XYZ file of C-alpha atoms in Angstrom:
295
model
C 51.955 -159.488 265.397
C 53.273 -156.449 267.168
C 53.696 -153.056 265.048
C 56.880 -151.636 264.125
C 57.541 -147.724 263.147
C 58.767 -147.349 259.895
C 60.834 -144.148 259.806
C 63.023 -142.588 256.488
C 66.032 -141.464 257.084
C 68.586 -139.637 255.949
C 71.926 -141.057 255.916
C 75.260 -138.893 255.030
C 76.121 -141.689 252.492
C 73.492 -139.978 250.404
C 70.627 -142.282 250.792
C 67.638 -141.970 252.794
C 66.706 -145.190 254.010
C 63.060 -146.301 255.027
C 63.723 -148.518 258.229
C 61.668 -150.415 260.338
C 62.085 -149.884 264.196
C 61.093 -151.617 267.213
C 61.221 -152.671 270.663
C 63.283 -150.111 273.894
C 66.073 -148.046 273.067
C 67.676 -148.932 275.869
C 67.922 -152.324 275.295
C 70.810 -154.398 273.424
C 70.361 -153.195 269.690
C 70.142 -155.603 266.862
C 69.915 -155.264 263.095
C 68.502 -156.884 260.794
C 69.906 -156.908 256.799
C 67.417 -158.485 254.096
C 68.651 -159.598 250.455
C 67.663 -159.797 247.165
C 64.276 -159.521 246.119
C 63.157 -158.426 249.346
C 63.097 -155.434 252.217
C 62.333 -155.211 255.549
C 59.926 -157.146 255.450
C 61.995 -160.500 255.335
C 62.200 -160.121 259.218
C 58.358 -159.507 259.561
C 57.667 -162.485 261.272
C 61.386 -162.036 263.897
C 61.165 -158.063 264.360
C 58.393 -158.227 267.056
C 59.550 -161.185 269.312
C 63.091 -159.908 268.933
C 61.441 -156.572 269.935
C 60.482 -157.916 273.499
C 64.579 -157.798 273.939
C 66.568 -156.041 272.008
C 66.428 -152.891 270.084
C 65.302 -153.989 266.591
C 66.178 -151.885 263.237
C 65.696 -153.315 259.530
C 65.987 -150.896 257.181
C 65.639 -151.684 252.987
C 68.933 -151.244 251.628
C 69.588 -148.688 249.236
C 67.639 -150.257 246.192
C 65.337 -152.223 247.604
C 61.638 -151.374 249.670
C 60.620 -148.070 250.149
C 64.454 -146.606 250.396
C 66.455 -144.321 247.430
C 67.551 -146.299 244.159
C 70.407 -144.474 243.168
C 71.473 -144.520 240.028
C 74.230 -145.784 238.518
C 75.899 -149.266 238.797
C 78.636 -147.607 240.694
C 76.355 -146.885 243.962
C 75.947 -150.717 244.632
C 79.022 -151.672 244.898
C 79.274 -153.575 248.535
C 81.192 -150.948 250.338
C 78.280 -148.761 250.277
C 76.118 -150.928 251.714
C 78.743 -150.967 254.215
C 78.061 -147.308 254.647
C 74.717 -147.209 254.746
C 74.488 -149.816 257.612
C 77.352 -147.810 259.931
C 75.739 -144.529 258.959
C 72.579 -145.369 260.189
C 73.807 -147.299 263.650
C 75.507 -144.118 264.075
C 72.124 -141.876 263.483
C 70.004 -143.469 265.757
C 72.946 -143.671 268.864
C 73.893 -147.115 268.354
C 77.411 -147.930 269.667
C 78.588 -151.785 269.083
C 75.199 -154.239 267.600
C 74.516 -157.658 267.020
C 74.129 -157.705 263.167
C 71.950 -160.191 260.717
C 71.822 -160.743 257.292
C 69.770 -163.270 255.226
C 71.178 -163.354 251.241
C 72.711 -159.993 249.969
C 72.258 -158.947 253.638
C 74.304 -162.027 254.661
C 76.301 -160.515 252.304
C 76.913 -157.095 253.617
C 77.101 -158.526 257.301
C 80.131 -160.915 256.515
C 81.754 -157.756 255.039
C 81.125 -155.392 257.747
C 81.731 -157.952 260.383
C 85.876 -158.370 258.883
C 85.776 -154.679 258.434
C 84.669 -153.533 261.677
C 85.329 -156.062 264.787
C 84.528 -153.625 267.385
C 81.546 -152.522 266.352
C 79.775 -155.523 265.456
C 80.142 -157.511 268.175
C 78.193 -161.023 267.598
C 77.210 -162.211 263.697
C 73.908 -163.847 262.761
C 74.232 -165.129 258.921
C 71.306 -166.970 257.594
C 71.762 -168.714 254.060
C 74.319 -166.201 252.952
C 78.348 -167.638 251.662
C 81.074 -166.594 253.336
C 83.000 -164.852 250.689
C 86.041 -167.095 250.111
C 84.056 -169.907 250.303
C 81.407 -168.326 247.582
C 84.447 -167.847 245.537
C 86.381 -170.892 245.739
C 82.848 -172.998 245.146
C 82.481 -170.987 241.909
C 85.649 -172.282 240.992
C 85.563 -176.308 242.845
C 82.005 -177.499 242.868
C 80.388 -177.591 239.469
C 76.987 -177.782 240.711
C 77.499 -174.423 242.723
C 78.422 -173.256 239.726
C 75.309 -174.521 237.682
C 72.940 -172.734 240.336
C 74.699 -169.646 240.318
C 73.813 -168.982 236.702
C 71.656 -166.940 237.267
C 74.215 -164.139 238.242
C 75.243 -163.677 234.563
C 71.867 -163.628 233.235
C 71.066 -160.760 236.048
C 74.322 -158.579 235.289
C 72.840 -158.781 231.649
C 72.227 -154.959 231.121
C 69.274 -155.957 228.647
C 67.766 -157.891 231.378
C 65.082 -154.564 232.049
C 63.758 -155.662 228.654
C 63.608 -159.002 228.902
C 61.136 -158.704 232.459
C 59.390 -155.661 230.834
C 58.200 -158.020 228.071
C 56.960 -160.711 229.982
C 55.845 -158.469 232.549
C 56.365 -158.785 236.426
C 53.952 -160.963 237.725
C 55.366 -163.463 235.275
C 58.770 -162.577 236.477
C 57.575 -163.338 240.049
C 56.235 -166.279 238.980
C 58.798 -168.038 237.201
C 62.066 -166.866 238.972
C 61.781 -165.683 242.667
C 58.805 -168.328 243.022
C 60.379 -171.389 242.590
C 62.590 -170.719 245.048
C 59.918 -170.297 247.951
C 56.348 -171.764 249.205
C 53.755 -170.453 246.811
C 51.219 -170.928 249.766
C 53.033 -168.386 251.832
C 53.745 -165.801 249.309
C 50.568 -165.386 247.553
C 49.129 -163.364 250.065
C 52.162 -161.063 249.778
C 52.318 -161.308 246.472
C 50.965 -157.902 246.014
C 53.586 -156.068 248.390
C 56.669 -157.652 246.063
C 55.030 -156.634 243.222
C 54.008 -153.015 243.708
C 57.502 -152.517 245.235
C 59.132 -153.433 242.363
C 56.657 -151.535 240.140
C 58.479 -148.861 241.244
C 59.916 -146.313 239.100
C 64.015 -147.471 238.743
C 63.641 -150.753 241.437
C 64.235 -153.307 239.324
C 67.264 -151.833 238.167
C 68.565 -150.723 241.377
C 68.081 -154.411 242.764
C 69.871 -156.076 239.869
C 72.573 -153.666 240.407
C 73.745 -155.188 243.315
C 74.717 -158.113 241.079
C 76.311 -155.869 238.360
C 78.426 -154.251 241.279
C 80.066 -157.400 242.596
C 83.094 -158.110 242.054
C 82.602 -162.266 242.723
C 83.731 -164.170 239.472
C 80.796 -166.733 238.036
C 82.519 -168.671 235.124
C 80.487 -170.183 232.831
C 79.712 -174.074 232.930
C 81.729 -175.293 230.699
C 84.864 -172.438 231.362
C 88.445 -172.986 232.905
C 89.117 -169.331 233.707
C 92.573 -168.414 235.676
C 92.197 -169.099 239.093
C 92.495 -165.523 241.609
C 95.339 -166.038 243.643
C 93.574 -164.584 246.656
C 91.467 -167.828 246.614
C 94.289 -170.085 248.016
C 96.232 -167.178 249.702
C 95.081 -166.755 253.723
C 92.222 -164.373 254.686
C 91.322 -162.746 257.447
C 88.872 -165.194 259.914
C 86.065 -163.531 261.607
C 86.652 -162.899 265.236
C 83.066 -162.589 266.339
C 81.093 -165.080 267.975
C 78.853 -165.970 264.865
C 75.710 -168.079 264.126
C 74.606 -169.329 260.662
C 71.491 -170.601 260.121
C 71.270 -172.691 256.647
C 68.002 -174.049 255.374
C 69.511 -177.001 253.588
C 67.416 -177.532 250.753
C 68.210 -173.747 248.769
C 68.821 -174.489 245.626
C 70.387 -171.211 244.999
C 73.332 -171.560 247.680
C 74.134 -175.569 248.048
C 75.088 -176.969 251.275
C 78.884 -177.083 250.407
C 79.168 -173.303 251.099
C 79.173 -174.750 254.548
C 82.301 -176.743 253.537
C 85.245 -175.441 255.188
C 83.656 -172.518 257.577
C 84.726 -173.555 260.314
C 88.845 -172.866 259.512
C 87.301 -169.045 259.063
C 84.730 -168.482 261.364
C 86.899 -170.075 264.778
C 83.810 -168.995 267.168
C 80.971 -171.118 265.018
C 77.594 -171.934 265.933
C 76.030 -173.788 262.826
C 72.346 -174.867 262.727
C 70.733 -176.299 259.969
C 67.250 -176.504 258.647
C 66.348 -179.406 257.229
C 63.263 -178.340 255.711
C 63.189 -175.111 254.282
C 64.887 -173.811 251.267
C 66.763 -170.613 250.515
C 63.936 -167.492 252.276
C 63.798 -169.625 255.390
C 62.930 -166.311 258.044
C 59.658 -166.253 256.691
C 59.248 -169.835 255.155
C 59.982 -171.301 258.826
C 60.557 -168.211 260.647
C 59.576 -169.982 264.638
C 63.247 -172.077 263.684
C 64.657 -168.926 262.529
C 63.524 -167.467 265.581
C 64.306 -169.809 268.326
C 67.841 -169.982 266.690
C 68.744 -166.842 266.932
C 66.732 -166.246 270.341
C 68.712 -169.204 272.232
C 72.443 -168.257 270.746
C 72.005 -164.847 271.913
C 70.858 -165.727 275.571
């Protein structure tokens, strides 16, 4: 695997990001955003391949990996990582770029693309639900509502005490690992535990869930339906590739229902043989889908 450079970059948003950078800055830029509970290493297989033809930037988002972990839930509302993203692009002298996001990185990518169509020219989403589709599903799809109850658990301000009680390794084995391939995770486990074990790291990662405005009703609840769920929603105007691993047990295939109405220029690639962490579970398939679509 080709090497990439790790830089620590201070941004005017008040954080310092740990950023993996590879490829020739003269090539078209592509920024990769990871999700929970990972870092730039989500893209460890894609970075060296993409770097042959693209200028590749993969930050640890705020609160993750080697990046700053500002205190307080308010520092993790989705607008903050969007600001980090644009500030990072400015720092590196990048104009328009292709944006890729997985999991929480995909949530930030959807939002950033909606708000900045002149800056983000192409969008690639990997197992990250469109915000409207996701919120609708939490009201209308009992299976997705059930699958998302972990969000409520993560929002509990005492959740870190639970992790301290059982230990990081047990938390790894009983939560994260069950959504991934155990054989692939085994050699990577020490790196995850090292990142998670940094002071304040787990709270910072969980604060992404606490700061989100997404409503997660309990399985038997019948809360009032938000008006905006049935109101017009702005479309994604960029050409968009959505890669979806169909064995994802946290974000179900129902997240693809109705997506074409919200993303008029949509290409959808389904990967039948993988779960949520498909960028490194089936890296060749993900990389191939990205390269073919970009070409």
